[in-house]
GROMACS .gro file of C-alpha atoms in nm:
model
  160
    1GLU     CA    1  17.296  19.583  -3.749
    2LEU     CA    2  16.997  19.803  -3.825
    3PHE     CA    3  17.117  20.101  -4.028
    4SER     CA    4  16.893  20.360  -4.189
    5PRO     CA    5  16.946  20.502  -4.539
    6LEU     CA    6  17.082  20.809  -4.357
    7GLY     CA    7  17.378  20.600  -4.238
    8SER     CA    8  17.279  20.611  -3.872
    9LYS     CA    9  17.195  20.305  -3.664
   10TRP     CA   10  16.871  20.215  -3.484
   11GLN     CA   11  16.926  20.166  -3.111
   12GLY     CA   12  16.711  20.007  -2.843
   13VAL     CA   13  16.659  20.210  -2.526
   14SER     CA   14  16.451  20.136  -2.218
   15ASP     CA   15  16.369  20.295  -1.886
   16ARG     CA   16  16.661  20.095  -1.737
   17VAL     CA   17  16.875  20.404  -1.809
   18MET     CA   18  16.685  20.567  -1.520
   19GLY     CA   19  16.631  20.271  -1.288
   20GLY     CA   20  16.322  20.114  -1.450
   21ILE     CA   21  16.285  19.746  -1.535
   22SER     CA   22  16.124  19.743  -1.882
   23ILE     CA   23  16.278  19.507  -2.136
   24ALA     CA   24  16.333  19.621  -2.497
   25GLY     CA   25  16.435  19.427  -2.804
   26VAL     CA   26  16.502  19.593  -3.139
   27THR     CA   27  16.562  19.347  -3.420
   28ARG     CA   28  16.543  19.302  -3.795
   29ASP     CA   29  16.261  19.061  -3.871
   30VAL     CA   30  16.015  18.944  -4.138
   31VAL     CA   31  15.645  18.977  -4.052
   32ASP     CA   32  15.386  18.854  -4.302
   33GLY     CA   33  15.643  18.871  -4.581
   34GLN     CA   34  15.759  19.227  -4.497
   35THR     CA   35  16.118  19.289  -4.385
   36CYS     CA   36  16.096  19.522  -4.088
   37LEU     CA   37  16.236  19.677  -3.777
   38ARG     CA   38  16.066  19.517  -3.477
   39LEU     CA   39  16.033  19.674  -3.133
   40ALA     CA   40  15.918  19.415  -2.882
   41GLY     CA   41  15.931  19.382  -2.508
   42ASP     CA   42  15.759  19.439  -2.179
   43VAL     CA   43  15.674  19.791  -2.065
   44LEU     CA   44  15.676  19.791  -1.685
   45THR     CA   45  15.602  20.090  -1.462
   46GLU     CA   46  15.780  19.976  -1.144
   47ASN     CA   47  16.073  20.188  -1.017
   48GLY     CA   48  15.943  20.498  -1.195
   49GLY     CA   49  15.982  20.342  -1.540
   50GLY     CA   50  15.744  20.277  -1.823
   51PHE     CA   51  15.897  20.287  -2.172
   52ILE     CA   52  16.088  20.104  -2.442
   53GLN     CA   53  16.207  20.270  -2.760
   54ALA     CA   54  16.383  20.219  -3.093
   55SER     CA   55  16.565  20.545  -3.164
   56LEU     CA   56  16.745  20.684  -3.467
   57SER     CA   57  16.961  20.992  -3.511
   58PHE     CA   58  16.880  21.187  -3.826
   59SER     CA   59  17.248  21.263  -3.881
   60THR     CA   60  17.583  21.092  -3.834
   61ASP     CA   61  17.775  21.422  -3.823
   62GLY     CA   62  17.574  21.623  -3.570
   63GLU     CA   63  17.388  21.828  -3.829
   64HIS     CA   64  17.012  21.882  -3.823
   65LEU     CA   65  16.769  21.739  -4.075
   66ASP     CA   66  16.557  22.002  -4.249
   67ALA     CA   67  16.206  21.865  -4.312
   68THR     CA   68  16.035  22.197  -4.394
   69ASP     CA   69  15.944  22.070  -4.742
   70PHE     CA   70  15.740  21.788  -4.588
   71ALA     CA   71  15.400  21.767  -4.419
   72GLY     CA   72  15.471  21.477  -4.184
   73ILE     CA   73  15.587  21.121  -4.137
   74ARG     CA   74  15.440  20.811  -4.302
   75LEU     CA   75  15.495  20.466  -4.153
   76SER     CA   76  15.403  20.115  -4.265
   77VAL     CA   77  15.321  19.934  -3.942
   78CYS     CA   78  15.190  19.607  -3.805
   79GLY     CA   79  15.140  19.536  -3.438
   80ASN     CA   80  14.932  19.392  -3.162
   81GLY     CA   81  14.652  19.652  -3.154
   82GLU     CA   82  14.829  19.871  -2.897
   83ILE     CA   83  14.891  20.246  -2.904
   84TYR     CA   84  15.248  20.356  -2.985
   85SER     CA   85  15.414  20.694  -3.032
   86VAL     CA   86  15.664  20.861  -3.256
   87HIS     CA   87  15.884  21.102  -3.063
   88ILE     CA   88  16.086  21.367  -3.247
   89ARG     CA   89  16.368  21.567  -3.093
   90THR     CA   90  16.526  21.900  -3.193
   91PRO     CA   91  16.797  22.110  -3.025
   92ASP     CA   92  16.512  22.270  -2.826
   93CYS     CA   93  16.480  21.939  -2.637
   94GLY     CA   94  16.752  22.000  -2.380
   95ARG     CA   95  16.639  21.733  -2.132
   96PRO     CA   96  16.607  21.358  -2.203
   97TRP     CA   97  16.232  21.359  -2.127
   98GLN     CA   98  16.152  21.642  -2.371
   99SER     CA   99  16.023  21.563  -2.721
  100TYR     CA  100  15.742  21.620  -2.969
  101ARG     CA  101  15.495  21.329  -2.971
  102SER     CA  102  15.226  21.184  -3.193
  103GLN     CA  103  15.040  20.857  -3.134
  104PHE     CA  104  14.904  20.580  -3.357
  105GLN     CA  105  14.749  20.238  -3.315
  106ALA     CA  106  14.929  19.943  -3.473
  107GLN     CA  107  14.673  19.691  -3.595
  108PRO     CA  108  14.754  19.321  -3.653
  109ALA     CA  109  14.758  19.369  -4.033
  110TRP     CA  110  15.004  19.588  -4.223
  111GLU     CA  111  14.874  19.941  -4.281
  112THR     CA  112  15.006  20.287  -4.359
  113VAL     CA  113  14.987  20.547  -4.083
  114THR     CA  114  15.033  20.916  -4.162
  115LEU     CA  115  15.135  21.156  -3.884
  116PRO     CA  116  15.123  21.523  -3.989
  117PHE     CA  117  15.385  21.740  -3.820
  118THR     CA  118  15.091  21.942  -3.685
  119SER     CA  119  14.991  21.635  -3.478
  120PHE     CA  120  15.320  21.636  -3.283
  121GLU     CA  121  15.261  21.788  -2.939
  122PRO     CA  122  15.545  21.933  -2.729
  123HIS     CA  123  15.607  21.716  -2.421
  124ARG     CA  124  15.747  21.901  -2.120
  125LEU     CA  125  15.872  22.197  -2.321
  126GLU     CA  126  15.719  22.517  -2.454
  127SER     CA  127  15.884  22.557  -2.795
  128PRO     CA  128  15.681  22.462  -3.103
  129LEU     CA  129  15.825  22.194  -3.332
  130ASP     CA  130  16.088  22.342  -3.564
  131GLN     CA  131  16.081  22.113  -3.871
  132SER     CA  132  16.406  22.265  -3.998
  133ARG     CA  133  16.612  22.127  -3.707
  134LEU     CA  134  16.520  21.761  -3.650
  135THR     CA  135  16.790  21.562  -3.470
  136ARG     CA  136  16.635  21.229  -3.366
  137MET     CA  137  16.323  21.016  -3.374
  138GLY     CA  138  16.198  20.730  -3.163
  139LEU     CA  139  15.936  20.459  -3.199
  140VAL     CA  140  15.805  20.433  -2.844
  141ALA     CA  141  15.589  20.206  -2.630
  142ASN     CA  142  15.516  20.382  -2.303
  143GLY     CA  143  15.286  20.501  -2.030
  144ARG     CA  144  15.129  20.181  -1.897
  145PRO     CA  145  15.225  19.818  -1.837
  146PHE     CA  146  15.180  19.610  -2.154
  147ARG     CA  147  15.352  19.375  -2.398
  148ALA     CA  148  15.481  19.578  -2.691
  149ASP     CA  149  15.515  19.428  -3.038
  150LEU     CA  150  15.552  19.682  -3.318
  151ALA     CA  151  15.685  19.608  -3.667
  152VAL     CA  152  15.773  19.893  -3.905
  153SER     CA  153  15.866  19.819  -4.266
  154GLU     CA  154  15.891  20.180  -4.391
  155ILE     CA  155  15.935  20.527  -4.246
  156ALA     CA  156  15.937  20.825  -4.478
  157PHE     CA  157  15.874  21.198  -4.477
  158HIS     CA  158  15.575  21.277  -4.696
  159LYS     CA  159  15.436  21.573  -4.881
  160MET     CA  160  15.064  21.643  -4.879
   0.00000   0.00000   0.00000
């Protein structure tokens, strides 16, 4: 099982929940000597689909995570050169398709990617990101047909 230090569990989700045919795998792996979470699979856009995701709740008791003391999220990633996204949800995201999104490219060698909270754009909602009420995050491959292969060895909130 893939548990975070918060006590919550990483879960794989794909567009199959809405009739799509993408295939997601979320596993614990070792890539170039780094123990990591690995999101791999095929993103397919048939049947209105087009995403796979590894998602994590920020709380096991329904509370919100307050990240107001932090400037953003830092990830150690390795991938296949494709563009991926981090999606953050708050209680303002009332519909499944609503989130705050920031993109990064995962190169074939391990590197650190820093995503300031100011880089997270609202997707299909008007409310600005409220860092004091984070509920969930997702590592997402979406938007076009491609083979996803993303390894993440560390995710942390960071201060500037």
